[in-house]
mmCIF file of C-alpha atoms in Angstrom:
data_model
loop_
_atom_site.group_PDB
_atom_site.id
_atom_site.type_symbol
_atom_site.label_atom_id
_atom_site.label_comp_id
_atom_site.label_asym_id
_atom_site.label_seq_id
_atom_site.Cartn_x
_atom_site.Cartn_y
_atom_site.Cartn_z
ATOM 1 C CA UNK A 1 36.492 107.473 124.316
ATOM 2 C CA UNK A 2 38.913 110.288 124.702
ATOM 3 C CA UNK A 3 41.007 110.942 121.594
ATOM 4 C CA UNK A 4 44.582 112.760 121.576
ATOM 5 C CA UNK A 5 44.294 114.367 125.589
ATOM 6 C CA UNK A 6 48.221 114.745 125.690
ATOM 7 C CA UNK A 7 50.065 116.967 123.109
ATOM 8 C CA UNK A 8 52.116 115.505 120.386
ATOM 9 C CA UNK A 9 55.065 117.112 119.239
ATOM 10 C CA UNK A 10 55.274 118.040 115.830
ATOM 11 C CA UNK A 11 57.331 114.985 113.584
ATOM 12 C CA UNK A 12 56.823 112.285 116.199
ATOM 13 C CA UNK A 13 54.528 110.308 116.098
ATOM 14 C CA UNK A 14 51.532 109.799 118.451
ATOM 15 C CA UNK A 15 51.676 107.436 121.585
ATOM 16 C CA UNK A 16 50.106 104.447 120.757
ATOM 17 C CA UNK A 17 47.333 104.596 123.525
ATOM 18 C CA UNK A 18 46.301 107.933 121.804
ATOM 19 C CA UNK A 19 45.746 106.164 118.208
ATOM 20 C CA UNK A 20 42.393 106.133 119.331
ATOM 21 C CA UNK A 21 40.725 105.884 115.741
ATOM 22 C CA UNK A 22 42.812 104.144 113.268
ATOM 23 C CA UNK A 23 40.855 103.069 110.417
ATOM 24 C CA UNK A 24 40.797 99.242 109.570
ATOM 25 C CA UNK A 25 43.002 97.285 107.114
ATOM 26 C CA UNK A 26 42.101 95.668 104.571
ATOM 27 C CA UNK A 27 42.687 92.030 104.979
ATOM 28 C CA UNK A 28 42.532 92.089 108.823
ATOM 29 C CA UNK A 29 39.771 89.201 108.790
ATOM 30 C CA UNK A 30 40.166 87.667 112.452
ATOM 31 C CA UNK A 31 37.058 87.755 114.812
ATOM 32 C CA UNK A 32 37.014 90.821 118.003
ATOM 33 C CA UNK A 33 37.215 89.030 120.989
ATOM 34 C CA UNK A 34 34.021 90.877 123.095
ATOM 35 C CA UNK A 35 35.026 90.951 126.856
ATOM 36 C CA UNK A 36 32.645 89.015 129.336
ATOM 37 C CA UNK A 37 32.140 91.682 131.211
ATOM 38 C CA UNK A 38 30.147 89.905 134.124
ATOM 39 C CA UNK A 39 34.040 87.785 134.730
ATOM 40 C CA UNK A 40 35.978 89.821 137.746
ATOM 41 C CA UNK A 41 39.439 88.293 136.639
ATOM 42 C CA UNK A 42 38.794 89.526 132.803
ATOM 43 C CA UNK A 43 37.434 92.373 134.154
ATOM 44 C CA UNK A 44 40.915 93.188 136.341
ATOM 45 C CA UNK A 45 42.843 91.871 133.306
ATOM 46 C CA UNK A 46 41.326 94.740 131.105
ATOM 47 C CA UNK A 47 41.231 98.004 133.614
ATOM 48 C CA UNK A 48 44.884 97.160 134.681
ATOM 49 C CA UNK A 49 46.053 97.186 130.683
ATOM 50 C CA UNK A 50 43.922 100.085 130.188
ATOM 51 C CA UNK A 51 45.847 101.498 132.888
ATOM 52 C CA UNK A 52 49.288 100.546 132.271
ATOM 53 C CA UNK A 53 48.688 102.073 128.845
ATOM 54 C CA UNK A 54 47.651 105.414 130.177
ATOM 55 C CA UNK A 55 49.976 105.495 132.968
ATOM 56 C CA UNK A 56 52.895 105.956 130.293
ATOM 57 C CA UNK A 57 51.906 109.121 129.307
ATOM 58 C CA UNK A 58 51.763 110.454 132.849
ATOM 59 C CA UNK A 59 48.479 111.989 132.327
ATOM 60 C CA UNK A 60 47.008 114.993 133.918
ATOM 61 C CA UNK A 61 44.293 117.637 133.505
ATOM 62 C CA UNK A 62 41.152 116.674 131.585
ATOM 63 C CA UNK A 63 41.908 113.246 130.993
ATOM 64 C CA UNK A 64 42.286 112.367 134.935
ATOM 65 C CA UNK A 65 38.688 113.980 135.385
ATOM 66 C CA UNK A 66 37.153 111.562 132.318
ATOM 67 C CA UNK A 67 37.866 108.345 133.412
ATOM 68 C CA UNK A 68 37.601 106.701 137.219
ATOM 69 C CA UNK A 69 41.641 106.075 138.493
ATOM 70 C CA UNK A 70 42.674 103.336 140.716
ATOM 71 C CA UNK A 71 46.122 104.297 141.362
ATOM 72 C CA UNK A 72 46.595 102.084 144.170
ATOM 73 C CA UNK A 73 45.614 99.370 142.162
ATOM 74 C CA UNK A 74 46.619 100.013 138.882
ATOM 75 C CA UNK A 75 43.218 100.317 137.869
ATOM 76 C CA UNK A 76 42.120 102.171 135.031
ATOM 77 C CA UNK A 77 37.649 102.358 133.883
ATOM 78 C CA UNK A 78 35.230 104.609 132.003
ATOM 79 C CA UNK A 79 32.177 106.241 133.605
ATOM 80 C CA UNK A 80 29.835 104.234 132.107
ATOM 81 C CA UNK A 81 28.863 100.992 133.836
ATOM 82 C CA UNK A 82 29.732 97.504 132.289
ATOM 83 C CA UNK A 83 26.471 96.578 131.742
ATOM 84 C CA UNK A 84 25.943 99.619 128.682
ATOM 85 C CA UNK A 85 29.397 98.625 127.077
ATOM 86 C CA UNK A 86 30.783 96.489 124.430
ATOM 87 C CA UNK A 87 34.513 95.618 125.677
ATOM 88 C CA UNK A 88 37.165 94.579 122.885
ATOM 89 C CA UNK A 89 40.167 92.588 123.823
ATOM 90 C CA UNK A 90 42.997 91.278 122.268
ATOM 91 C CA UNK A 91 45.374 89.054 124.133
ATOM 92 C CA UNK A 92 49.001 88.464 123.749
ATOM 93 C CA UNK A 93 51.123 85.279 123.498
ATOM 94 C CA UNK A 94 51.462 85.046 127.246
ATOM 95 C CA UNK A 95 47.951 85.721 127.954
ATOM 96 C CA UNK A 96 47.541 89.310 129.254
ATOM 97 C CA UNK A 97 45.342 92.018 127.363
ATOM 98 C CA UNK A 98 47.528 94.042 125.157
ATOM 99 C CA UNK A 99 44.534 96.236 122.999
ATOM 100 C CA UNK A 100 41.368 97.636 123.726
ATOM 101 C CA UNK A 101 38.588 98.672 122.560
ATOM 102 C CA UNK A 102 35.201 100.104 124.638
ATOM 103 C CA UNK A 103 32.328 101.538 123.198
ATOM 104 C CA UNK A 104 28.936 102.975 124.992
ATOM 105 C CA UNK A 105 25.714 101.022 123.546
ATOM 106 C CA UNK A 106 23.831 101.903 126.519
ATOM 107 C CA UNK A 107 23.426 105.638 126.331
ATOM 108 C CA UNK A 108 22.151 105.951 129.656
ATOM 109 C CA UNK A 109 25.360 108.033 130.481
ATOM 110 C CA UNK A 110 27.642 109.504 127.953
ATOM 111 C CA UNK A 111 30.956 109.802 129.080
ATOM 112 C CA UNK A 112 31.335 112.873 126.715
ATOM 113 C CA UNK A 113 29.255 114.582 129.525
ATOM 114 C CA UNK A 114 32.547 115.485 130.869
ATOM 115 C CA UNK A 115 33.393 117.705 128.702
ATOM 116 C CA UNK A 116 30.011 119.226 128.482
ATOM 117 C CA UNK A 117 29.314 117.058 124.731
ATOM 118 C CA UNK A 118 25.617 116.053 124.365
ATOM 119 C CA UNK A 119 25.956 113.148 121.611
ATOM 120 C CA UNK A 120 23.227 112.948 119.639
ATOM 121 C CA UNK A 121 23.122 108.650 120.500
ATOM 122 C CA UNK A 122 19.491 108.817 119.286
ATOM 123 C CA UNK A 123 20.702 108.725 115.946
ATOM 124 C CA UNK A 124 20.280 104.970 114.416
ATOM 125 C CA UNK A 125 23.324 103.441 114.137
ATOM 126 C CA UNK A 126 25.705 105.679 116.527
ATOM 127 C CA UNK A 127 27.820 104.657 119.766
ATOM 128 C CA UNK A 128 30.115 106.556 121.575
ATOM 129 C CA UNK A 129 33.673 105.297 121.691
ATOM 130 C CA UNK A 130 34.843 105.338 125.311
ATOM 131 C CA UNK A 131 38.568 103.903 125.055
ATOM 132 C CA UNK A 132 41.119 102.346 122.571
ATOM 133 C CA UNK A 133 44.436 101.668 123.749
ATOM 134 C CA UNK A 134 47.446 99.500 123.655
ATOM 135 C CA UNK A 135 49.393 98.189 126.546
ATOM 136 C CA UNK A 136 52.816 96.333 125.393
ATOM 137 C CA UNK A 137 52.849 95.458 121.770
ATOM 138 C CA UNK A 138 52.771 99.340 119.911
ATOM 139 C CA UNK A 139 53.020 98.238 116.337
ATOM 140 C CA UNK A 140 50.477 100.822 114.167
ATOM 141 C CA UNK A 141 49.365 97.708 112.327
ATOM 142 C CA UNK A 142 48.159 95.751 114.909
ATOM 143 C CA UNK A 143 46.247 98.790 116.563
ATOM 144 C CA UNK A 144 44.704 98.979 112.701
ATOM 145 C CA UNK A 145 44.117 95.513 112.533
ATOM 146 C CA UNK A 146 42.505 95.457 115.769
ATOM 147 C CA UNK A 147 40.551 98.190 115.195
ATOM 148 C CA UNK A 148 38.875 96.763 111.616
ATOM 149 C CA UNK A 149 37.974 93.487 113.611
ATOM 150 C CA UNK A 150 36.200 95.625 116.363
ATOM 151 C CA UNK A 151 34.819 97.881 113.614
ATOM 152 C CA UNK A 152 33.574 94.913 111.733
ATOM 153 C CA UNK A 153 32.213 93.279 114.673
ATOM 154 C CA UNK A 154 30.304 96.995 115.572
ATOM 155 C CA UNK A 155 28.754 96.759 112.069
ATOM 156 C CA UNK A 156 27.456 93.503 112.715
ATOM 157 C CA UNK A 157 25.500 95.117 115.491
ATOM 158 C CA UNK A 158 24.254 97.698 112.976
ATOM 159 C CA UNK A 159 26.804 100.503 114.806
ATOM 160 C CA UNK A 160 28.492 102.560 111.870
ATOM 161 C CA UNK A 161 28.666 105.907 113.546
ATOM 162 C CA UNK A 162 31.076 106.487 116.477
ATOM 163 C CA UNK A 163 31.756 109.357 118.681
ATOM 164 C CA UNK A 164 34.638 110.663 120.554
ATOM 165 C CA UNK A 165 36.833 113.577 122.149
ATOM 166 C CA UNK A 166 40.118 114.877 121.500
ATOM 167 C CA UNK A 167 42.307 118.051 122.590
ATOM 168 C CA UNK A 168 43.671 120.528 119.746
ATOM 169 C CA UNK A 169 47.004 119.153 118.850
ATOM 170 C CA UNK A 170 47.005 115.652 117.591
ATOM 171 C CA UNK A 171 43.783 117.113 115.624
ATOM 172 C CA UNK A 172 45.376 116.165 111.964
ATOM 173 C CA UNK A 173 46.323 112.459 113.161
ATOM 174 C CA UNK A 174 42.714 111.745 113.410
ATOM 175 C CA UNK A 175 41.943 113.810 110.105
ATOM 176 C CA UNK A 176 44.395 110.912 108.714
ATOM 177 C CA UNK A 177 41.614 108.480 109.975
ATOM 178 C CA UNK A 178 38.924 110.100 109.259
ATOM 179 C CA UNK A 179 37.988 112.658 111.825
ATOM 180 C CA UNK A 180 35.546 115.126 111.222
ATOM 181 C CA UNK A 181 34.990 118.002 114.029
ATOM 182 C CA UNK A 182 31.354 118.184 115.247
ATOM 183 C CA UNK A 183 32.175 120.700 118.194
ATOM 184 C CA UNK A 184 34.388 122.694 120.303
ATOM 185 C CA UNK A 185 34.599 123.167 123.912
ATOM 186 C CA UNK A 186 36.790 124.821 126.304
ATOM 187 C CA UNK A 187 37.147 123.220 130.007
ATOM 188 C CA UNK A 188 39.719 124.522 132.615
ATOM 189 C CA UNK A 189 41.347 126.463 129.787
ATOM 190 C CA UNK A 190 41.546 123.817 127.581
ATOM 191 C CA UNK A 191 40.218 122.782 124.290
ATOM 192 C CA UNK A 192 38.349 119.861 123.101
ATOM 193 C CA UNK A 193 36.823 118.629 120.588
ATOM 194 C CA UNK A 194 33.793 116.406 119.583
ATOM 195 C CA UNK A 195 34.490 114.350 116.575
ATOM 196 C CA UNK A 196 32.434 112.207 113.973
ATOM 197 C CA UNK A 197 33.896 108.792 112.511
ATOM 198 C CA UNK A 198 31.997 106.399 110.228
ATOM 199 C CA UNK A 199 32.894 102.755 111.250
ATOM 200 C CA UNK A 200 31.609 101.985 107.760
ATOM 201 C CA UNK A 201 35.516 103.443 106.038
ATOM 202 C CA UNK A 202 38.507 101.266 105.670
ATOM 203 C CA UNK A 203 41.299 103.480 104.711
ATOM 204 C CA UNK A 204 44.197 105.295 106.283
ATOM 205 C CA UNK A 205 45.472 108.168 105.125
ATOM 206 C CA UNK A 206 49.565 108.046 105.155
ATOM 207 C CA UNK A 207 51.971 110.825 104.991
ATOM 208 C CA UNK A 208 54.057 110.808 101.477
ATOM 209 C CA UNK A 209 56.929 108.987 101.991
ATOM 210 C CA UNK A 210 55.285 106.492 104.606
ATOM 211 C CA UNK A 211 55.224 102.414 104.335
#
């Protein structure tokens, strides 16, 4: 999972396909839909929204070097085969995937490789969170919501440590859900970070004056 690539500007707030760790709400109590992952069509369904949420940003730099790009297809998948992932997706009225959520259970790989990151996976209980995005619908509380079902769901599978990167700037978003920095890094002139989040916490931190 790659967490805050593209810069935010200061008083806006982040692009929903960067909210990459938001911290589950209380209450959210609906099951994680887990991706078959062995279905072509689901399969399609999930790289093109992964895609189409990416796309928006115009990414370039590190983040087009982390993941494999389809651009004639509209395709959009992490490193790390199928087989070693858990796949989240959540489905809107009409059908077509509008969140998701991929995590690295295999450890055979580590996407974080990328950027140089050796995550210490041996540690009982820890995954590395490859994606989380939102394609469509980019209301906070349904990326929270979603993201305490998966979390639940990752618990369940005695996960409660996950692992991910992010560039300098959106840095305090992700303090606000519970980032802690593990390690630095600088690629290409850039800066990235490894970060720490326990999958156990269900708070959010909000600005004074937020709903």
């Amino acid at each position: 999972m790659t967490i805050g690539t593209v810069e935010i500007p200061d008083g806006e707030p982040p692009h929903p396909a960067l909210l990459l760790q938001a911290i589950p709400a209380a209450g959210a109590s609906d099951p994680a839909v887990v991706l078959d992952t062995g279905d072509p069509r689901a399969v399609a369904a999930y790289e093109r929204a992964f895609y189409e949420a990416f796309a928006a940003i115009r990414p370039a730099g590190l983040l087009r070097k982390l993941w494999i790009w389809d651009d004639e297809a509209g395709r959009l998948r992490s490193p790390v085969p199928y087989e070693d992932q858990i796949v989240y997706a959540e489905r809107g009225d009409d059908g077509s995937v509008r969140r998701g959520l991929a995590v690295n259970v295999g450890g055979r790989m580590q996407q974080a490789a990328t950027f140089g990151f050796a995550l210490p996976l041996e540690e009982p209980g820890s995954t590395e969170m490859l994606t989380f995005f939102a394609d469509g619908d980019h209301d906070l509380a349904h990326l929270i919501a979603f993201w305490g079902r998966c979390c639940r769901d990752l618990q369940s599978r005695g996960l409660v440590t996950g692992y991910g990167t992010a560039a300098r700037r959106p840095l305090a978003v992700y303090r606000r859900f519970g980032a802690q920095i593990v390690e630095r890094a600088e690629i290409d002139g850039e800066i990235r970070f490894l970060l720490r989040f326990d999958l156990r916490k269900t708070w959010f931190v909000r600005r004074t004056g937020e709903g």
